[in-house]
Amino acid sequence: MSNRMPTVISPVASREEGDGVHGMFKPISSWEHSIEVTMADASPLSRPFGLTVRSAPLLAAVLLVGRQLTAHHVSSHRSFAHNSPIPPSQENMDETLGMQTSDLYASMLQTQTDYVSPQSYSPTSSYIPYRRYLVDWMSDVGEQCSLHTSTVHCGILYLDKIFREREVPRGSWQLLATACLSVAAKYEEAEEHCPHIPDLLRLTKLSSVGHTSLSFREGEVQVLRNLGWKLRAIPPLHVIGYYLSKGATFVDDAWQGRSLIEKIPKYIKKYAEFFCNLTLQEYSFQQYLPTHLAAAILLASREALQISPRWRPELEELTGFEEKEIGEAFQHVWSYYEEQFPGHGERSISPRSVAAKTIQ
């Protein structure tokens, strides 16, 4: 297992044209193969600004069997004059995908407590002091296996749930973490993207300590039993995918007192993903429901870019949360951000305006 602490790159450190932020988690490469749709009815009060939804191939089929909207991302692919944004076209995402995406969100609300809730929050678990090392190690393995970011998030939630409910010998942690990633991949990824067990054993060096494909499969079965065969984990990243797909910026928003520019939706997406990755490292954020934390992350993303108003009736309708209801979670996210990246939370920062900064 790696002895170094996790490395996270702030979105402010990424190049303007780069879609990925190289650090703890890799970007979802399948976002490059996308269906482009725009939302015209996300809010009766104001239209989303510069919104497109991009989905991985066969996403509609995936959604029909209850998978999450995390294969969506938000970016602007239309030309907008600096002071007069052009409204999106009238194409509707629900019609394009052939389903009511609001039903998917309702399902997320129902199942989110299976893995994360205030009731299951256990900050005194014996593994907590070592959790960040495990998160870092699992993210490295996920990146080397070209797994989606959401798969790594789910694998870590699997691990957290198992550690909360039983004591695991230290000598079995690496096997358990790898098995959690493998099970998450088999649930979240297309079959051809799932890492082969012999490759995993070589990559993680489990083969050098005597593990075989058979013993690893037994480890996967034990993970499944410990999880009760309920594999649908809902990390905040899944919820953020839904929020962004419906629209997180609006034509009458202001950015530092000016009209929005074309790249603002892309910057919102970068910050939202960054905050999802950052909060996953720290176990204390599991005291919040995923939908609650995702709403706070959306608020933090708008705050980081000094978008005003920082919360809107449209966002309250979308998330189900008033600003005051997510105020504590937002302050938690923001204070942790300032702790990890001193000075960044005190001012608005464009993702292209600051040199690379990492936490070692």
CSV table of C-alpha atoms in Angstrom, one decimal:
chain,number,residue,atom,x,y,z
A,1,MET,CA,0.0,0.0,0.0
A,2,SER,CA,1.2,3.5,-0.8
A,3,ASN,CA,2.6,5.5,2.1
A,4,ARG,CA,2.0,8.9,0.6
A,5,MET,CA,-1.0,11.0,1.4
A,6,PRO,CA,-3.6,11.6,-1.3
A,7,THR,CA,-2.8,14.2,-3.9
A,8,VAL,CA,-5.6,16.4,-5.0
A,9,ILE,CA,-5.4,19.1,-7.7
A,10,SER,CA,-7.7,22.1,-7.3
A,11,PRO,CA,-9.7,22.9,-10.4
A,12,VAL,CA,-8.1,26.3,-10.3
A,13,ALA,CA,-4.9,24.5,-11.3
A,14,SER,CA,-6.1,22.9,-14.5
A,15,ARG,CA,-5.4,24.3,-17.9
A,16,GLU,CA,-8.2,26.2,-19.5
A,17,GLU,CA,-8.6,23.8,-22.4
A,18,GLY,CA,-8.0,20.6,-20.4
A,19,ASP,CA,-11.1,18.6,-19.5
A,20,GLY,CA,-9.3,16.5,-16.9
A,21,VAL,CA,-7.8,17.6,-13.6
A,22,HIS,CA,-4.8,15.3,-13.0
A,23,GLY,CA,-4.7,14.3,-9.4
A,24,MET,CA,-6.6,11.9,-7.2
A,25,PHE,CA,-9.2,10.9,-9.8
A,26,LYS,CA,-9.1,10.6,-13.5
A,27,PRO,CA,-11.8,12.2,-15.8
A,28,ILE,CA,-14.4,9.9,-17.3
A,29,SER,CA,-13.0,9.3,-20.8
A,30,SER,CA,-16.3,8.0,-22.2
A,31,TRP,CA,-17.7,11.6,-21.8
A,32,GLU,CA,-15.9,12.3,-25.1
A,33,HIS,CA,-18.4,10.1,-26.9
A,34,SER,CA,-21.6,11.9,-26.3
A,35,ILE,CA,-25.2,12.7,-27.1
A,36,GLU,CA,-25.7,16.4,-26.9
A,37,VAL,CA,-29.1,17.7,-25.7
A,38,THR,CA,-30.2,20.9,-24.1
A,39,MET,CA,-32.8,21.8,-21.5
A,40,ALA,CA,-35.5,24.3,-22.1
A,41,ASP,CA,-37.8,23.5,-19.2
A,42,ALA,CA,-35.5,23.1,-16.2
A,43,SER,CA,-37.1,26.1,-14.6
A,44,PRO,CA,-40.2,28.2,-15.1
A,45,LEU,CA,-38.4,31.2,-13.8
A,46,SER,CA,-35.1,31.3,-15.7
A,47,ARG,CA,-33.5,29.3,-18.5
A,48,PRO,CA,-30.3,27.4,-17.9
A,49,PHE,CA,-27.3,29.0,-19.5
A,50,GLY,CA,-25.1,27.3,-22.0
A,51,LEU,CA,-26.3,23.8,-21.0
A,52,THR,CA,-25.5,20.7,-22.8
A,53,VAL,CA,-25.7,17.1,-21.5
A,54,ARG,CA,-23.2,14.6,-22.7
A,55,SER,CA,-23.6,10.9,-22.0
A,56,ALA,CA,-21.6,7.8,-22.6
A,57,PRO,CA,-22.7,5.4,-25.3
A,58,LEU,CA,-25.8,3.3,-24.5
A,59,LEU,CA,-26.5,5.6,-21.5
A,60,ALA,CA,-30.2,5.5,-22.2
A,61,ALA,CA,-30.2,1.7,-21.8
A,62,VAL,CA,-28.1,2.0,-18.6
A,63,LEU,CA,-30.5,4.5,-17.2
A,64,LEU,CA,-33.5,2.2,-17.9
A,65,VAL,CA,-32.1,-0.4,-15.5
A,66,GLY,CA,-31.6,2.2,-12.8
A,67,ARG,CA,-28.0,3.3,-13.2
A,68,GLN,CA,-27.1,6.9,-12.2
A,69,LEU,CA,-26.7,9.9,-14.4
A,70,THR,CA,-23.0,10.2,-13.6
A,71,ALA,CA,-22.0,9.7,-17.2
A,72,HIS,CA,-23.4,13.1,-17.9
A,73,HIS,CA,-21.4,16.3,-17.8
A,74,VAL,CA,-22.1,19.9,-18.4
A,75,SER,CA,-20.2,22.1,-20.8
A,76,SER,CA,-20.9,24.8,-23.3
A,77,HIS,CA,-20.6,24.1,-27.0
A,78,ARG,CA,-22.4,27.1,-28.3
A,79,SER,CA,-21.2,30.6,-29.0
A,80,PHE,CA,-22.6,33.2,-26.6
A,81,ALA,CA,-21.9,36.9,-26.9
A,82,HIS,CA,-20.4,38.2,-23.7
A,83,ASN,CA,-23.3,40.4,-22.7
A,84,SER,CA,-26.2,38.7,-24.4
A,85,PRO,CA,-26.3,34.9,-23.9
A,86,ILE,CA,-28.3,33.0,-26.5
A,87,PRO,CA,-31.0,30.8,-25.0
A,88,PRO,CA,-30.6,27.0,-25.4
A,89,SER,CA,-32.6,25.2,-28.0
A,90,GLN,CA,-35.9,23.5,-27.2
A,91,GLU,CA,-34.7,19.9,-27.2
A,92,ASN,CA,-35.7,18.0,-24.0
A,93,MET,CA,-33.4,15.5,-22.3
A,94,ASP,CA,-36.3,13.3,-21.1
A,95,GLU,CA,-37.5,12.9,-24.7
A,96,THR,CA,-34.0,12.2,-25.9
A,97,LEU,CA,-33.4,9.5,-23.3
A,98,GLY,CA,-36.9,8.1,-23.5
A,99,MET,CA,-37.5,8.3,-19.7
A,100,GLN,CA,-38.5,10.6,-16.9
A,101,THR,CA,-35.2,11.6,-15.3
A,102,SER,CA,-37.1,13.0,-12.3
A,103,ASP,CA,-38.0,9.3,-11.5
A,104,LEU,CA,-34.3,8.5,-11.4
A,105,TYR,CA,-33.8,11.3,-8.8
A,106,ALA,CA,-36.7,10.0,-6.8
A,107,SER,CA,-35.1,6.6,-6.8
A,108,MET,CA,-31.8,8.1,-5.6
A,109,LEU,CA,-33.6,9.8,-2.7
A,110,GLN,CA,-35.0,6.4,-1.7
A,111,THR,CA,-31.9,4.4,-1.9
A,112,GLN,CA,-29.2,6.9,-0.9
A,113,THR,CA,-29.4,5.8,2.8
A,114,ASP,CA,-28.3,2.2,1.9
A,115,TYR,CA,-24.6,3.4,2.1
A,116,VAL,CA,-24.5,6.9,3.6
A,117,SER,CA,-26.7,8.5,6.2
A,118,PRO,CA,-26.4,10.4,9.5
A,119,GLN,CA,-27.5,7.2,11.3
A,120,SER,CA,-24.8,5.1,9.8
A,121,TYR,CA,-22.1,7.7,10.3
A,122,SER,CA,-19.3,6.1,12.5
A,123,PRO,CA,-16.4,8.5,13.0
A,124,THR,CA,-14.8,6.3,15.7
A,125,SER,CA,-14.3,3.2,13.5
A,126,SER,CA,-10.8,1.8,13.9
A,127,TYR,CA,-9.9,2.1,10.3
A,128,ILE,CA,-10.7,5.9,10.0
A,129,PRO,CA,-7.0,7.0,10.7
A,130,TYR,CA,-5.9,4.9,7.7
A,131,ARG,CA,-8.9,5.6,5.4
A,132,ARG,CA,-7.1,8.3,3.4
A,133,TYR,CA,-4.3,5.9,2.5
A,134,LEU,CA,-6.9,3.4,1.3
A,135,VAL,CA,-8.8,6.1,-0.7
A,136,ASP,CA,-5.5,7.1,-2.3
A,137,TRP,CA,-4.5,3.6,-3.1
A,138,MET,CA,-7.9,2.6,-4.6
A,139,SER,CA,-7.9,5.8,-6.7
A,140,ASP,CA,-4.5,4.9,-8.1
A,141,VAL,CA,-5.6,1.4,-8.9
A,142,GLY,CA,-8.8,2.7,-10.5
A,143,GLU,CA,-6.8,5.1,-12.7
A,144,GLN,CA,-4.4,2.4,-13.8
A,145,CYS,CA,-7.3,0.3,-14.7
A,146,SER,CA,-9.0,3.2,-16.6
A,147,LEU,CA,-12.1,2.9,-14.4
A,148,HIS,CA,-14.6,5.7,-14.4
A,149,THR,CA,-14.4,8.2,-11.5
A,150,SER,CA,-17.9,7.1,-10.3
A,151,THR,CA,-16.8,3.5,-10.1
A,152,VAL,CA,-14.0,4.5,-7.7
A,153,HIS,CA,-16.4,6.5,-5.6
A,154,CYS,CA,-18.8,3.5,-5.4
A,155,GLY,CA,-16.0,1.1,-4.5
A,156,ILE,CA,-14.9,3.4,-1.6
A,157,LEU,CA,-18.5,3.5,-0.3
A,158,TYR,CA,-18.6,-0.3,-0.5
A,159,LEU,CA,-15.4,-0.4,1.6
A,160,ASP,CA,-16.7,2.1,4.1
A,161,LYS,CA,-19.9,0.1,4.6
A,162,ILE,CA,-18.0,-3.1,5.3
A,163,PHE,CA,-15.6,-1.5,7.7
A,164,ARG,CA,-18.5,0.1,9.6
A,165,GLU,CA,-20.2,-3.2,10.1
A,166,ARG,CA,-17.3,-5.6,11.0
A,167,GLU,CA,-13.7,-5.7,12.0
A,168,VAL,CA,-11.4,-6.6,9.1
A,169,PRO,CA,-7.9,-7.9,9.9
A,170,ARG,CA,-5.2,-5.4,8.7
A,171,GLY,CA,-3.6,-8.1,6.6
A,172,SER,CA,-6.9,-8.3,4.5
A,173,TRP,CA,-7.3,-4.6,3.8
A,174,GLN,CA,-5.6,-4.6,0.4
A,175,LEU,CA,-7.5,-7.7,-0.8
A,176,LEU,CA,-10.8,-6.2,0.5
A,177,ALA,CA,-10.2,-2.8,-1.2
A,178,THR,CA,-9.3,-4.4,-4.5
A,179,ALA,CA,-12.3,-6.7,-4.3
A,180,CYS,CA,-14.6,-3.7,-3.6
A,181,LEU,CA,-13.2,-1.9,-6.7
A,182,SER,CA,-13.7,-5.1,-8.8
A,183,VAL,CA,-17.2,-5.5,-7.7
A,184,ALA,CA,-18.0,-1.8,-8.3
A,185,ALA,CA,-16.5,-2.1,-11.8
A,186,LYS,CA,-18.7,-5.1,-12.6
A,187,TYR,CA,-21.8,-3.1,-11.5
A,188,GLU,CA,-20.9,0.3,-12.9
A,189,GLU,CA,-18.8,-0.4,-16.0
A,190,ALA,CA,-19.5,-2.0,-19.4
A,191,GLU,CA,-18.3,-5.6,-19.3
A,192,GLU,CA,-15.4,-4.9,-21.6
A,193,HIS,CA,-14.1,-2.3,-19.3
A,194,CYS,CA,-13.9,-4.5,-16.2
A,195,PRO,CA,-10.3,-5.3,-15.2
A,196,HIS,CA,-9.4,-9.0,-15.5
A,197,ILE,CA,-8.6,-10.7,-12.2
A,198,PRO,CA,-5.1,-11.9,-13.2
A,199,ASP,CA,-4.3,-8.3,-14.3
A,200,LEU,CA,-5.6,-6.9,-11.0
A,201,LEU,CA,-3.5,-9.5,-9.0
A,202,ARG,CA,-0.4,-8.4,-10.9
A,203,LEU,CA,-1.1,-4.7,-10.6
A,204,THR,CA,-1.8,-4.8,-6.9
A,205,LYS,CA,0.9,-7.4,-6.2
A,206,LEU,CA,-1.6,-9.6,-4.5
A,207,SER,CA,-0.3,-12.5,-6.5
A,208,SER,CA,3.1,-12.1,-4.8
A,209,VAL,CA,1.5,-12.8,-1.4
A,210,GLY,CA,-0.2,-16.0,-2.6
A,211,HIS,CA,-3.6,-14.9,-3.9
A,212,THR,CA,-4.9,-16.6,-7.0
A,213,SER,CA,-7.9,-15.9,-9.2
A,214,LEU,CA,-9.9,-18.4,-7.2
A,215,SER,CA,-9.1,-16.8,-3.8
A,216,PHE,CA,-9.8,-13.4,-5.3
A,217,ARG,CA,-13.2,-14.5,-6.5
A,218,GLU,CA,-13.9,-15.8,-3.0
A,219,GLY,CA,-13.0,-12.3,-1.8
A,220,GLU,CA,-15.5,-10.7,-4.2
A,221,VAL,CA,-18.2,-13.1,-3.0
A,222,GLN,CA,-17.5,-12.1,0.6
A,223,VAL,CA,-17.9,-8.4,-0.4
A,224,LEU,CA,-21.2,-9.2,-2.0
A,225,ARG,CA,-22.4,-11.1,1.1
A,226,ASN,CA,-21.3,-8.3,3.4
A,227,LEU,CA,-23.2,-5.8,1.2
A,228,GLY,CA,-26.3,-7.9,1.2
A,229,TRP,CA,-26.0,-8.0,-2.6
A,230,LYS,CA,-27.2,-4.4,-2.7
A,231,LEU,CA,-24.8,-2.7,-5.0
A,232,ARG,CA,-26.5,0.5,-5.9
A,233,ALA,CA,-24.5,3.1,-4.0
A,234,ILE,CA,-25.3,6.8,-4.4
A,235,PRO,CA,-22.3,9.0,-4.0
A,236,PRO,CA,-22.7,12.8,-4.3
A,237,LEU,CA,-21.0,12.5,-7.7
A,238,HIS,CA,-24.1,10.7,-9.0
A,239,VAL,CA,-26.4,13.3,-7.7
A,240,ILE,CA,-24.3,16.2,-9.0
A,241,GLY,CA,-24.5,14.5,-12.4
A,242,TYR,CA,-28.3,14.8,-12.2
A,243,TYR,CA,-28.2,18.4,-10.9
A,244,LEU,CA,-25.8,19.6,-13.7
A,245,SER,CA,-27.8,17.8,-16.3
A,246,LYS,CA,-30.8,19.9,-15.4
A,247,GLY,CA,-28.9,23.2,-15.3
A,248,ALA,CA,-26.8,24.9,-12.6
A,249,THR,CA,-26.3,28.3,-14.2
A,250,PHE,CA,-29.0,30.6,-15.7
A,251,VAL,CA,-29.2,33.3,-18.2
A,252,ASP,CA,-29.9,36.0,-15.6
A,253,ASP,CA,-27.1,34.9,-13.3
A,254,ALA,CA,-24.2,37.3,-12.9
A,255,TRP,CA,-20.5,36.4,-12.8
A,256,GLN,CA,-18.5,38.9,-10.8
A,257,GLY,CA,-21.1,41.5,-11.6
A,258,ARG,CA,-21.0,40.7,-15.4
A,259,SER,CA,-23.0,38.6,-17.7
A,260,LEU,CA,-22.0,34.9,-17.9
A,261,ILE,CA,-19.4,33.9,-20.4
A,262,GLU,CA,-19.4,30.7,-22.5
A,263,LYS,CA,-17.1,28.7,-20.2
A,264,ILE,CA,-18.9,29.2,-16.9
A,265,PRO,CA,-20.9,26.0,-17.1
A,266,LYS,CA,-17.7,24.1,-17.8
A,267,TYR,CA,-16.1,25.8,-14.7
A,268,ILE,CA,-19.1,24.9,-12.6
A,269,LYS,CA,-18.7,21.3,-13.6
A,270,LYS,CA,-15.0,21.3,-12.8
A,271,TYR,CA,-15.5,22.7,-9.4
A,272,ALA,CA,-18.5,20.4,-8.6
A,273,GLU,CA,-16.4,17.3,-9.6
A,274,PHE,CA,-13.4,18.6,-7.6
A,275,PHE,CA,-15.5,19.1,-4.5
A,276,CYS,CA,-17.0,15.6,-4.8
A,277,ASN,CA,-13.5,14.2,-5.0
A,278,LEU,CA,-12.2,16.3,-2.2
A,279,THR,CA,-15.1,15.5,0.2
A,280,LEU,CA,-14.8,11.8,-0.6
A,281,GLN,CA,-11.3,11.8,1.0
A,282,GLU,CA,-12.6,13.0,4.3
A,283,TYR,CA,-14.9,10.6,6.2
A,284,SER,CA,-16.6,13.4,8.2
A,285,PHE,CA,-18.7,14.3,5.1
A,286,GLN,CA,-20.5,11.1,5.4
A,287,GLN,CA,-22.6,12.6,8.1
A,288,TYR,CA,-24.7,14.2,5.4
A,289,LEU,CA,-27.0,12.5,3.0
A,290,PRO,CA,-25.6,12.4,-0.6
A,291,THR,CA,-28.3,14.6,-1.9
A,292,HIS,CA,-27.7,17.1,0.9
A,293,LEU,CA,-24.0,17.1,0.3
A,294,ALA,CA,-24.4,17.4,-3.4
A,295,ALA,CA,-26.6,20.5,-3.0
A,296,ALA,CA,-23.9,22.0,-0.7
A,297,ILE,CA,-21.3,21.2,-3.3
A,298,LEU,CA,-23.3,22.9,-6.0
A,299,LEU,CA,-23.6,26.0,-3.8
A,300,ALA,CA,-19.8,25.9,-3.1
A,301,SER,CA,-19.2,25.7,-6.9
A,302,ARG,CA,-21.2,28.8,-7.6
A,303,GLU,CA,-19.6,30.5,-4.6
A,304,ALA,CA,-16.1,29.7,-5.8
A,305,LEU,CA,-16.9,31.4,-9.1
A,306,GLN,CA,-18.7,34.3,-7.4
A,307,ILE,CA,-21.9,33.7,-9.3
A,308,SER,CA,-24.8,35.7,-8.0
A,309,PRO,CA,-27.2,35.0,-6.7
A,310,ARG,CA,-25.4,32.0,-5.2
A,311,TRP,CA,-28.7,30.1,-4.7
A,312,ARG,CA,-31.9,30.5,-6.6
A,313,PRO,CA,-35.5,29.3,-6.5
A,314,GLU,CA,-34.8,27.1,-9.5
A,315,LEU,CA,-32.0,25.3,-7.6
A,316,GLU,CA,-34.2,25.0,-4.5
A,317,GLU,CA,-36.9,23.4,-6.7
A,318,LEU,CA,-34.3,21.1,-8.4
A,319,THR,CA,-32.5,19.9,-5.2
A,320,GLY,CA,-35.3,20.2,-2.7
A,321,PHE,CA,-33.2,22.3,-0.4
A,322,GLU,CA,-33.4,25.9,0.7
A,323,GLU,CA,-30.1,27.6,1.1
A,324,LYS,CA,-30.4,27.7,4.9
A,325,GLU,CA,-30.9,23.9,5.0
A,326,ILE,CA,-27.6,23.3,3.4
A,327,GLY,CA,-25.7,26.1,5.1
A,328,GLU,CA,-23.9,23.9,7.6
A,329,ALA,CA,-22.8,21.4,5.0
A,330,PHE,CA,-21.7,24.2,2.7
A,331,GLN,CA,-19.6,25.7,5.5
A,332,HIS,CA,-18.1,22.3,6.2
A,333,VAL,CA,-17.1,21.9,2.5
A,334,TRP,CA,-15.8,25.5,2.3
A,335,SER,CA,-13.7,25.3,5.4
A,336,TYR,CA,-12.2,22.0,4.4
A,337,TYR,CA,-11.4,23.5,1.0
A,338,GLU,CA,-9.7,26.5,2.6
A,339,GLU,CA,-7.8,24.1,4.9
A,340,GLN,CA,-6.5,22.1,2.0
A,341,PHE,CA,-5.9,25.0,-0.4
A,342,PRO,CA,-5.2,28.1,1.8
A,343,GLY,CA,-6.3,31.4,0.4
A,344,HIS,CA,-8.3,29.9,-2.5
A,345,GLY,CA,-11.6,30.2,-0.6
A,346,GLU,CA,-11.1,33.9,0.1
A,347,ARG,CA,-11.5,35.1,-3.5
A,348,SER,CA,-13.1,34.1,-6.7
A,349,ILE,CA,-10.8,32.1,-8.9
A,350,SER,CA,-11.1,31.1,-12.5
A,351,PRO,CA,-9.8,27.6,-13.2
A,352,ARG,CA,-7.1,29.1,-15.4
A,353,SER,CA,-5.9,31.8,-13.1
A,354,VAL,CA,-3.7,30.0,-10.6
A,355,ALA,CA,-0.6,27.8,-11.0
A,356,ALA,CA,-0.8,24.2,-10.0
A,357,LYS,CA,-1.0,23.5,-6.3
A,358,THR,CA,-1.1,20.1,-4.7
A,359,ILE,CA,-1.5,18.7,-1.2
A,360,GLN,CA,1.3,16.2,-0.6
